[in-house]
PDB file of C-alpha atoms in Angstrom:
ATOM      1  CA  UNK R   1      75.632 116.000  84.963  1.00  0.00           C
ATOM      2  CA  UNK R   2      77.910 112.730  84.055  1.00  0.00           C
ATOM      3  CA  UNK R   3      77.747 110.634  86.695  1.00  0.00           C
ATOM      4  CA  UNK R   4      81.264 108.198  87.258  1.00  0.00           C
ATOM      5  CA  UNK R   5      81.046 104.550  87.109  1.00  0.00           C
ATOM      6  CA  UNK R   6      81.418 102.903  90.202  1.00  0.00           C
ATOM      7  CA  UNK R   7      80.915  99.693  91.833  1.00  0.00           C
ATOM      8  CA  UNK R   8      79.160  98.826  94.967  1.00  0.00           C
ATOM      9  CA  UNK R   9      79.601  95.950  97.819  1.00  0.00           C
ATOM     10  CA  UNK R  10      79.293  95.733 101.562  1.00  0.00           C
ATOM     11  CA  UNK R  11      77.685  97.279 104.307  1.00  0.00           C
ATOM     12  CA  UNK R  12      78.327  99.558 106.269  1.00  0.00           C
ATOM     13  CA  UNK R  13      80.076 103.169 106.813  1.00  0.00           C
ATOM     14  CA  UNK R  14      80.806 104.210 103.285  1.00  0.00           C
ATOM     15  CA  UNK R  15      84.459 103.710 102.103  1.00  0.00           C
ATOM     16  CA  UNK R  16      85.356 105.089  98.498  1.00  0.00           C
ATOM     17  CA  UNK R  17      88.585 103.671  96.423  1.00  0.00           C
ATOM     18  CA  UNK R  18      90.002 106.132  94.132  1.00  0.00           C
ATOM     19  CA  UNK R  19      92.754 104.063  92.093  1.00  0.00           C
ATOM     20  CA  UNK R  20      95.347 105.973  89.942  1.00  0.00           C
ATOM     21  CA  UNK R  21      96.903 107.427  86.547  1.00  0.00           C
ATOM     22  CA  UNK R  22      96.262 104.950  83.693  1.00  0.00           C
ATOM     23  CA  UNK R  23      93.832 102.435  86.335  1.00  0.00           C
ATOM     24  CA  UNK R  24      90.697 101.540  86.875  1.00  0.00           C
ATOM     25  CA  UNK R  25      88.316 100.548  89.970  1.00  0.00           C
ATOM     26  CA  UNK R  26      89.382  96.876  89.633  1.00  0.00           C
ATOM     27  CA  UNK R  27      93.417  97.882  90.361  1.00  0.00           C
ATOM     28  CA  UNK R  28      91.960  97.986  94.337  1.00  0.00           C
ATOM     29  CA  UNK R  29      89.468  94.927  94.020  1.00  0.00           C
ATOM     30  CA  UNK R  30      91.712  93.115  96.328  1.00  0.00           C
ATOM     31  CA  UNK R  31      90.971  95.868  99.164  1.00  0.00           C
ATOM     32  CA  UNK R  32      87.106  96.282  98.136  1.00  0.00           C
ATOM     33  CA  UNK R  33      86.965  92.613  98.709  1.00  0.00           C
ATOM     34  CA  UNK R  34      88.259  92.996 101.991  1.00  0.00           C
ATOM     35  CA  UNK R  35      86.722  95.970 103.431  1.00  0.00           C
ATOM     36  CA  UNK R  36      83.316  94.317 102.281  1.00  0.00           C
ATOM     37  CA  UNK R  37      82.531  92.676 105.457  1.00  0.00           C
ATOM     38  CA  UNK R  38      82.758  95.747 107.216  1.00  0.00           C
ATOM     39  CA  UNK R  39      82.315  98.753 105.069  1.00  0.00           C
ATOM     40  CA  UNK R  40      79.813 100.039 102.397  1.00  0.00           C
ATOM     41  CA  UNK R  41      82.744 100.268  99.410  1.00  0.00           C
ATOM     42  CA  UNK R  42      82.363 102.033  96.556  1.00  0.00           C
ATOM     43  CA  UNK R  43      84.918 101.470  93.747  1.00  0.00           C
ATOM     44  CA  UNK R  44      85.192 104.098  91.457  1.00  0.00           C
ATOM     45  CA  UNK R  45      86.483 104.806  87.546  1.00  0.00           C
ATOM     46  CA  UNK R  46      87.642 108.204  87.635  1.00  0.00           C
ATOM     47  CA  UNK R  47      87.202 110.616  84.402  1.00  0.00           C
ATOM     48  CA  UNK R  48      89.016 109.543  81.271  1.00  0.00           C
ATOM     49  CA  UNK R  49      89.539 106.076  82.859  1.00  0.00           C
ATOM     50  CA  UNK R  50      87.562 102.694  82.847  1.00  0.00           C
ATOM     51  CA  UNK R  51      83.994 102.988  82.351  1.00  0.00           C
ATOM     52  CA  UNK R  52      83.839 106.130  82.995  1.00  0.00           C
ATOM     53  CA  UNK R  53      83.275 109.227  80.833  1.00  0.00           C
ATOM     54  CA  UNK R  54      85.993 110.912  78.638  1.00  0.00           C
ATOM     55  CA  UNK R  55      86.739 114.730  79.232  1.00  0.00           C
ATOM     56  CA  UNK R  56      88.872 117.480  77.438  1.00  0.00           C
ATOM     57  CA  UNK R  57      89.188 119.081  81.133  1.00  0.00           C
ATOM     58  CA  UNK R  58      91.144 116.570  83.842  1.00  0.00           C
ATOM     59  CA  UNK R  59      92.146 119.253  86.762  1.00  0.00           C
ATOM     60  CA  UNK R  60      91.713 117.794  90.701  1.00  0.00           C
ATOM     61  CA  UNK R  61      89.119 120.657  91.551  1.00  0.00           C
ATOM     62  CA  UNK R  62      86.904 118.662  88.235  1.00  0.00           C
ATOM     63  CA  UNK R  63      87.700 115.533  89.750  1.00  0.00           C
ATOM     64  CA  UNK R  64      86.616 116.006  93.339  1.00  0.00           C
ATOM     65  CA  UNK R  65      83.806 117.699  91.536  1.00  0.00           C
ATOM     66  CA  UNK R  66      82.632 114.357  89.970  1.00  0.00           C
ATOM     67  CA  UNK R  67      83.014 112.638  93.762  1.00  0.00           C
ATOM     68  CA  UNK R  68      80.693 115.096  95.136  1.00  0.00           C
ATOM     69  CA  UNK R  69      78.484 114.305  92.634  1.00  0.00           C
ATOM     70  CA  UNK R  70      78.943 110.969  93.494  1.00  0.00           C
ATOM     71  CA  UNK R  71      78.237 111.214  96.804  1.00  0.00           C
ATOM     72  CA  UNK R  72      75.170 112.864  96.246  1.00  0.00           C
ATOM     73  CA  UNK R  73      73.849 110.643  94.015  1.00  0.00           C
ATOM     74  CA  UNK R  74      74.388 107.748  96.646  1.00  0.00           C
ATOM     75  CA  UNK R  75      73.402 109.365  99.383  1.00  0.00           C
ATOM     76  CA  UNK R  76      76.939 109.677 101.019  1.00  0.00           C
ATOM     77  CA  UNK R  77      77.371 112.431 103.397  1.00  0.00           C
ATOM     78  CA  UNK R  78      80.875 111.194 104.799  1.00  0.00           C
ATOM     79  CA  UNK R  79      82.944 108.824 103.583  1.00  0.00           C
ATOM     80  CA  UNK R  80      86.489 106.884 104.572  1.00  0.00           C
ATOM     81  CA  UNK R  81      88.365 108.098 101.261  1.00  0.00           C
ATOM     82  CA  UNK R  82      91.236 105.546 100.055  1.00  0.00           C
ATOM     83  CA  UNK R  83      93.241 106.799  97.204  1.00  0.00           C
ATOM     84  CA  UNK R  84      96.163 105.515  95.603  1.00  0.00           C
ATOM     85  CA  UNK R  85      98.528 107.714  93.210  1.00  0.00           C
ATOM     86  CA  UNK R  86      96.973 110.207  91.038  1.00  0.00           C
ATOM     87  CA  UNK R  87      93.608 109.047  93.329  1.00  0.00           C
ATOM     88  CA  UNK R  88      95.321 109.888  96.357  1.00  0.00           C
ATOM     89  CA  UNK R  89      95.230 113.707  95.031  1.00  0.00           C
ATOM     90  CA  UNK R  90      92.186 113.816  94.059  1.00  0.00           C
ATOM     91  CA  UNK R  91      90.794 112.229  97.509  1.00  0.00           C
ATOM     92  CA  UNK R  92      92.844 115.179  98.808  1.00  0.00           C
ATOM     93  CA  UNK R  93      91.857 117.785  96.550  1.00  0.00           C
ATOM     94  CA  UNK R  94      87.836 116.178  98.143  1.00  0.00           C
ATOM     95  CA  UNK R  95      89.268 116.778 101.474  1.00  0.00           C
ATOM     96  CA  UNK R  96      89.805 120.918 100.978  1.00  0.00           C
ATOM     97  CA  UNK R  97      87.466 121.241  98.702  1.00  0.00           C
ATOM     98  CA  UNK R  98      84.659 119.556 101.141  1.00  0.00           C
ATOM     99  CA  UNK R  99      86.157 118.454 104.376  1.00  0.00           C
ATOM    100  CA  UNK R 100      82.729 117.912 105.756  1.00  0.00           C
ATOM    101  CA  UNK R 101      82.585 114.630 103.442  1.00  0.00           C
ATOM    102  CA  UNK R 102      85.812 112.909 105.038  1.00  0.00           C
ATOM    103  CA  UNK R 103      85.906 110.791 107.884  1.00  0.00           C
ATOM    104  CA  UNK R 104      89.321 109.989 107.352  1.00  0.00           C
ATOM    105  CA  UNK R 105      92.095 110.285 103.926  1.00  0.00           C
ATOM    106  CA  UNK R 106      94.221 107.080 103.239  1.00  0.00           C
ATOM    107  CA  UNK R 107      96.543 108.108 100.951  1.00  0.00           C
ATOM    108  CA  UNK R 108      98.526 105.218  99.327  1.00  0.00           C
ATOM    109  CA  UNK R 109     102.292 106.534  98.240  1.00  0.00           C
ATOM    110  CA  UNK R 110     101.931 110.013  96.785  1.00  0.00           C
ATOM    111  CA  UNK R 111     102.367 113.464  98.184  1.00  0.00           C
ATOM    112  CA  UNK R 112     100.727 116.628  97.965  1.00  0.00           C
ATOM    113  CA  UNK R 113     103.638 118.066  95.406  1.00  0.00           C
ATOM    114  CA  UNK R 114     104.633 118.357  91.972  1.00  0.00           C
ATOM    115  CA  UNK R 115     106.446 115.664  90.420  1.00  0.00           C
ATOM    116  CA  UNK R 116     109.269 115.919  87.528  1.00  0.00           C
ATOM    117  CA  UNK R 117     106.999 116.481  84.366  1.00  0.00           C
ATOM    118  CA  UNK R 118     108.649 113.419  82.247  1.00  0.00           C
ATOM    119  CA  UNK R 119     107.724 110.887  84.518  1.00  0.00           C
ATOM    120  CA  UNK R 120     105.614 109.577  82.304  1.00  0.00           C
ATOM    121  CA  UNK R 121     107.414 109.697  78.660  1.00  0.00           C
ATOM    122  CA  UNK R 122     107.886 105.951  77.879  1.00  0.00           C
ATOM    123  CA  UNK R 123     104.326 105.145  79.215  1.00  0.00           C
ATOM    124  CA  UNK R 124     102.744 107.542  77.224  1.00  0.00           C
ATOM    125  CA  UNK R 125     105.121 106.784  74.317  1.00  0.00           C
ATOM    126  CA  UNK R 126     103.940 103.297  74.330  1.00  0.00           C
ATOM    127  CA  UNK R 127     100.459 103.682  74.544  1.00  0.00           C
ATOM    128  CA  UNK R 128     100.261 106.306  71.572  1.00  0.00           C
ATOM    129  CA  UNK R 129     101.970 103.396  69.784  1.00  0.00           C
ATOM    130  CA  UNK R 130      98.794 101.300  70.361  1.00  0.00           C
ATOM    131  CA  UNK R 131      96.311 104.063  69.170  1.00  0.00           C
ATOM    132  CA  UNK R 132      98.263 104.433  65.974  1.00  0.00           C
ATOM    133  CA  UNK R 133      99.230 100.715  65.180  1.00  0.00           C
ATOM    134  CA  UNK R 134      95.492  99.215  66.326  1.00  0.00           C
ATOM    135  CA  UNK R 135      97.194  95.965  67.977  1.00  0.00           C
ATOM    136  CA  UNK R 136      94.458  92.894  67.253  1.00  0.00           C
ATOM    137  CA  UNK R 137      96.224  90.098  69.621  1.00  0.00           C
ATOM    138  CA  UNK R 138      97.317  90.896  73.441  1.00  0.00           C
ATOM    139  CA  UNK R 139     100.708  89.951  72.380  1.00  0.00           C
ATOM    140  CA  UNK R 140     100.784  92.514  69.085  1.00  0.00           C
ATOM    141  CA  UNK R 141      99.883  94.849  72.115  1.00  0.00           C
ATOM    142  CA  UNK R 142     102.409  94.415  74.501  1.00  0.00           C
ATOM    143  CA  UNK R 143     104.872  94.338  71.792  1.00  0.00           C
ATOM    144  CA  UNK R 144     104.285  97.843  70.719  1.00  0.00           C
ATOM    145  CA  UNK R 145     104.436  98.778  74.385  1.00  0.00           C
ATOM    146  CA  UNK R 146     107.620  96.997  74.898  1.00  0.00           C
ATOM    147  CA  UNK R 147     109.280  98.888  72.412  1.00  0.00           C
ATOM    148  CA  UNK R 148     109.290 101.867  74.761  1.00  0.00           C
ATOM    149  CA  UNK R 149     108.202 100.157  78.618  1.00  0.00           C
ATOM    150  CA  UNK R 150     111.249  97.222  79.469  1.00  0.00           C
ATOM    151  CA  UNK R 151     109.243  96.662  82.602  1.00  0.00           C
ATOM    152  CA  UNK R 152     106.766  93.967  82.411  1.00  0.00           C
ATOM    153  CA  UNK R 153     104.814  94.692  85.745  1.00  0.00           C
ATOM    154  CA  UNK R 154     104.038  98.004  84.151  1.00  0.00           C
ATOM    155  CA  UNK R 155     103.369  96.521  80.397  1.00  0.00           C
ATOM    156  CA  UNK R 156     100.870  94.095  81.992  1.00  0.00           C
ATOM    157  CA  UNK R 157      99.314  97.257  83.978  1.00  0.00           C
ATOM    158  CA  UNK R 158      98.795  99.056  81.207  1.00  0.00           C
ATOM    159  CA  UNK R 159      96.865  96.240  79.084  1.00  0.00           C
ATOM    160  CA  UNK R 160      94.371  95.555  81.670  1.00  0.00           C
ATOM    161  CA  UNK R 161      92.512  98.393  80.550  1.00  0.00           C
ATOM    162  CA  UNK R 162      92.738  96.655  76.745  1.00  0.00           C
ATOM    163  CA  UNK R 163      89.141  95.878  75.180  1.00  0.00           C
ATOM    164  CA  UNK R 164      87.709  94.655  71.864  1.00  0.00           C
ATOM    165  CA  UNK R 165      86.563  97.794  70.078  1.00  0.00           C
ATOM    166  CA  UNK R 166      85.283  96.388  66.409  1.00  0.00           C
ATOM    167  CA  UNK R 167      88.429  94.698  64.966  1.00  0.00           C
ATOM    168  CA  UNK R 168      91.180  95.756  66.888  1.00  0.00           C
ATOM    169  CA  UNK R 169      92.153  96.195  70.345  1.00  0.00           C
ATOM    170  CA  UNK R 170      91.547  99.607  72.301  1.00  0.00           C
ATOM    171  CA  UNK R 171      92.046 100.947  75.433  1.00  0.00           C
ATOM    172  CA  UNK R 172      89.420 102.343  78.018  1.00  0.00           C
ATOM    173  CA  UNK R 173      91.266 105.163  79.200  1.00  0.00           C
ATOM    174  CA  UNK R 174      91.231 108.566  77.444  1.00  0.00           C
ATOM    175  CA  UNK R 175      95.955 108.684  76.196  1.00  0.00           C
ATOM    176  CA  UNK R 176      94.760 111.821  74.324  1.00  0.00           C
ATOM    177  CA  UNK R 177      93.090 113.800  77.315  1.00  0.00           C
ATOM    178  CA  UNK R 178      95.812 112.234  79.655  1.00  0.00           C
ATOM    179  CA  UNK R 179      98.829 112.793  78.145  1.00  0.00           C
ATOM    180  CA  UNK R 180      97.277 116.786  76.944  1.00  0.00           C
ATOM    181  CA  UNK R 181      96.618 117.621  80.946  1.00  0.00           C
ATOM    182  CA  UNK R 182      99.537 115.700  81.555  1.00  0.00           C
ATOM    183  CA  UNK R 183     101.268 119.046  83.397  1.00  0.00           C
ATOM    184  CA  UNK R 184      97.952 119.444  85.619  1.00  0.00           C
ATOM    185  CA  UNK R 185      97.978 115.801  86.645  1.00  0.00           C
ATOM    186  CA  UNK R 186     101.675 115.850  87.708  1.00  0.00           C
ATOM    187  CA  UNK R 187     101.220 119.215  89.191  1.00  0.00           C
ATOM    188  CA  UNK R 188     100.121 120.249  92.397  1.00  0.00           C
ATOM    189  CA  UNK R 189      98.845 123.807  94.118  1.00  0.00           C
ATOM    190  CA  UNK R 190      99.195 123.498  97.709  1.00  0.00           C
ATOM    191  CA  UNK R 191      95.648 123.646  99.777  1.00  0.00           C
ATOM    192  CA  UNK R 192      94.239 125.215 103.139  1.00  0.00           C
ATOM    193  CA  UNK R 193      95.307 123.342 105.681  1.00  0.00           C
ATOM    194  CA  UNK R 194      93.252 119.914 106.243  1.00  0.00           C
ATOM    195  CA  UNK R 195      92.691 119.689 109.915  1.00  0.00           C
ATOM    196  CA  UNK R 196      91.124 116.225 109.663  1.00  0.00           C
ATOM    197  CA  UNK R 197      92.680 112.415 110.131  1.00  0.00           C
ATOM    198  CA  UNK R 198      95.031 111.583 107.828  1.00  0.00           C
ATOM    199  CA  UNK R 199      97.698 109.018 107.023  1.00  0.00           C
ATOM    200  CA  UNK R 200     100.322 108.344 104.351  1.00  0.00           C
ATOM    201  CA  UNK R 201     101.040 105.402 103.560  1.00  0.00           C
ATOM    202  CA  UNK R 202     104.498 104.981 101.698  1.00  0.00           C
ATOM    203  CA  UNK R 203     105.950 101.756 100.004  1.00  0.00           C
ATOM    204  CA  UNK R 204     109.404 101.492 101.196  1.00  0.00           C
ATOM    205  CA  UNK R 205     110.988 101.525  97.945  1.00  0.00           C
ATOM    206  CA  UNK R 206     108.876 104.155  95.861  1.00  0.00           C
ATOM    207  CA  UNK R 207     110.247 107.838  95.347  1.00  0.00           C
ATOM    208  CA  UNK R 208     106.723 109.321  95.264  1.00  0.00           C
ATOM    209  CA  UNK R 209     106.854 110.187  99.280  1.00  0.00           C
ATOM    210  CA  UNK R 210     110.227 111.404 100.442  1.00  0.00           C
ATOM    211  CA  UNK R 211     111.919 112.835 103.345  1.00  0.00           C
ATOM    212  CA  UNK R 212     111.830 116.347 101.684  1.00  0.00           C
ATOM    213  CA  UNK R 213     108.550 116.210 101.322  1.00  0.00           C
ATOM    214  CA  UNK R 214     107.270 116.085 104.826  1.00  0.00           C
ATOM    215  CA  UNK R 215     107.455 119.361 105.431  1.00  0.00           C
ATOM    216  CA  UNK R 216     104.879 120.086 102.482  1.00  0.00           C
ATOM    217  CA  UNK R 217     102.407 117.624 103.785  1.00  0.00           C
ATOM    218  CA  UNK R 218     102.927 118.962 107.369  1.00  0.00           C
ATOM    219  CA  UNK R 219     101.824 122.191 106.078  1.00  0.00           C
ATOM    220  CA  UNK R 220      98.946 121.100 104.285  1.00  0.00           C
ATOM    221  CA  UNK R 221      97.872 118.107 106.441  1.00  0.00           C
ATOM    222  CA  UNK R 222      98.894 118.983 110.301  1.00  0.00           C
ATOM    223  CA  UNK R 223      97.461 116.232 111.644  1.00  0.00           C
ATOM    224  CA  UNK R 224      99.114 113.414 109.081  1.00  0.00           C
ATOM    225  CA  UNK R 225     100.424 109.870 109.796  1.00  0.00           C
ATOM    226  CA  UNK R 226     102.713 108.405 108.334  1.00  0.00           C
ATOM    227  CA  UNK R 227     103.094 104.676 108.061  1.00  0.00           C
ATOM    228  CA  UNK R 228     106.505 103.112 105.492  1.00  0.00           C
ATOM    229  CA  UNK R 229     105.310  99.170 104.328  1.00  0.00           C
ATOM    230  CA  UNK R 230     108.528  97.329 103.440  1.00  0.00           C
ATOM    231  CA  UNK R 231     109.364  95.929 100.400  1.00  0.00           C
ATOM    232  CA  UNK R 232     106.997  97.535  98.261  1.00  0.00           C
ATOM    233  CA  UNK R 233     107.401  99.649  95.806  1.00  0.00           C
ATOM    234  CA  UNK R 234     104.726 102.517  94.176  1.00  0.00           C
ATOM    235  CA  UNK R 235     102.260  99.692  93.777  1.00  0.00           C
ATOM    236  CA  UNK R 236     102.217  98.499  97.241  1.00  0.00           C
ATOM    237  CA  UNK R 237      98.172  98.240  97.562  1.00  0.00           C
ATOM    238  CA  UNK R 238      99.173  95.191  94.441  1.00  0.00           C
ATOM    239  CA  UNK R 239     102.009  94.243  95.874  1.00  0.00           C
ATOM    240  CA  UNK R 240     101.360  93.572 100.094  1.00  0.00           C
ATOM    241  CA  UNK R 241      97.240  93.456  99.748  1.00  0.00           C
ATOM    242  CA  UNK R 242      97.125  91.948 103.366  1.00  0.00           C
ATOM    243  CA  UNK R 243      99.414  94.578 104.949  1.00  0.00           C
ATOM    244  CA  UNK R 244      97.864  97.597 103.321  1.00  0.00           C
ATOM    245  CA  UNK R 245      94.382  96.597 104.343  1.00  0.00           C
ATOM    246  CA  UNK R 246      95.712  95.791 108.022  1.00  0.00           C
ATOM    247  CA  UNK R 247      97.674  99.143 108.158  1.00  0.00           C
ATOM    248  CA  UNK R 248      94.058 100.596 106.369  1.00  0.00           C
ATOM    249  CA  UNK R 249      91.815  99.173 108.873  1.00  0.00           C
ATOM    250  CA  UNK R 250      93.875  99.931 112.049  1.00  0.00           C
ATOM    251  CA  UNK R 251      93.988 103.854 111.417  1.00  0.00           C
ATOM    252  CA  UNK R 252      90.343 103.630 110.657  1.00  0.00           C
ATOM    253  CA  UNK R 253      89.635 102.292 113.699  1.00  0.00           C
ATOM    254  CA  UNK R 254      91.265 104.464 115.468  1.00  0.00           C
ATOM    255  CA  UNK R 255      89.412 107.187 114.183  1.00  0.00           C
ATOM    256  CA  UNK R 256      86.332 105.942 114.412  1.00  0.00           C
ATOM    257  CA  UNK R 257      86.262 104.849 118.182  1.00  0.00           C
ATOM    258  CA  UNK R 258      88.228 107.836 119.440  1.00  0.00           C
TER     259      UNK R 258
END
């Protein structure tokens, strides 16, 4: 069994971060930190990303898989499950496959749907161009990824997961694996419905959560709240730390002393 890297601080009721496609478990150290005085957190590199180990196979039902063994390895039998993006499905995908391990499902702006399957191109596009060009300076790096990513926010995104590897620069997720289960990853089959506590938490100007899909997350989550954080956009958790944790904290609360 491969066993995920993960990082652990705090004390308390366990909370897991699950960050998303192309992160790592430092894209939600700014919650972690937080949630520290108060919580148990667990920060985790999902498959094919960080520290973690590199699969052929990167399907939600594997994922979750790799959480359960997770939580078994810790000790966890329940858990407050924060997951951002491509983490908020798999802390879904958790939540049907073993509701008996959620205490509650924060999911930071994505939807249980499938997305348009070229979402993705120019990332993807750039990072192949980093794998084939072996970039030795930072700025060789985000050069190549320029050349198909204008946005800087995202170019600087993408390099955090940069490393020495030998004599040229690498990066520490798995672009081959990624971009091959790219359709899976995008994808989406709708679940059982998850009668537990959930809430969705939306920044105002992403188009991951929209008003046509509430009546897919109704189906699959009856019970879901819904909470819209202005100003933000799909990286909201980066972009309005305070706010997220407040928003975060509040709903956990409420579910804990109810």
């Amino acid at each position: 069994m491969m066993l995920l890297n993960y990082k652990e601080q705090g004390n308390g009721d366990p909370l897991i971060l699950i960050h998303g496609l192309f992160g790592s478990l430092d894209n939600l150290g700014l919650l972690a930190r937080q949630f520290e005085t108060e919580y148990r957190v667990i920060s985790v590199d999902l498959r094919n990303h960080g520290r973690s180990f590199h699969s052929d196979i990167h399907n939600y039902q594997e994922l979750a898989n790799d959480l359960v063994n997770l939580f078994d390895h810790l000790s966890i039998t329940s858990a407050h499950i924060v997951g951002h993006s491509m983490g908020g499905k798999v802390a879904m995908t958790l939540a049907s496959q073993s509701p008996q391990l959620i205490q509650s499902l924060s999911i930071l702006d994505m939807a249980p749907i499938a997305y348009p399957e070229r979402k993705h191109d120019a990332v993807f596009s750039g990072l192949h161009k980093i794998l084939d060009n072996k970039p030795v300076t930072r700025k060789e790096a985000d050069n190549l990824l320029a050349t198909s990513i204008a946005d800087p926010g995202v170019r600087q995104f993408l390099s955090k997961s940069l490393y020495k590897e030998q004599d040229h620069l690498a990066l520490r997720f798995n672009v081959n694996a990624l971009f091959d289960n790219y359709a899976q990853i995008i994808g989406w089959d709708n679940i059982p419905a998850f009668e537990g506590d959930v809430i969705f938490i939306k920044g105002q100007n992403s188009d991951y959560i929209l008003p046509e899909h509430q009546a897919n997350i109704i189906s699959q989550f009856p019970n879901a709240k819904a909470h819209i954080v202005n100003g933000t956009g799909h990286w909201l958790h980066a972009e309005k730390p305070e706010t997220i944790y407040r928003v975060i904290k509040r709903f956990i609360e409420k579910v804990t002393n109810r």
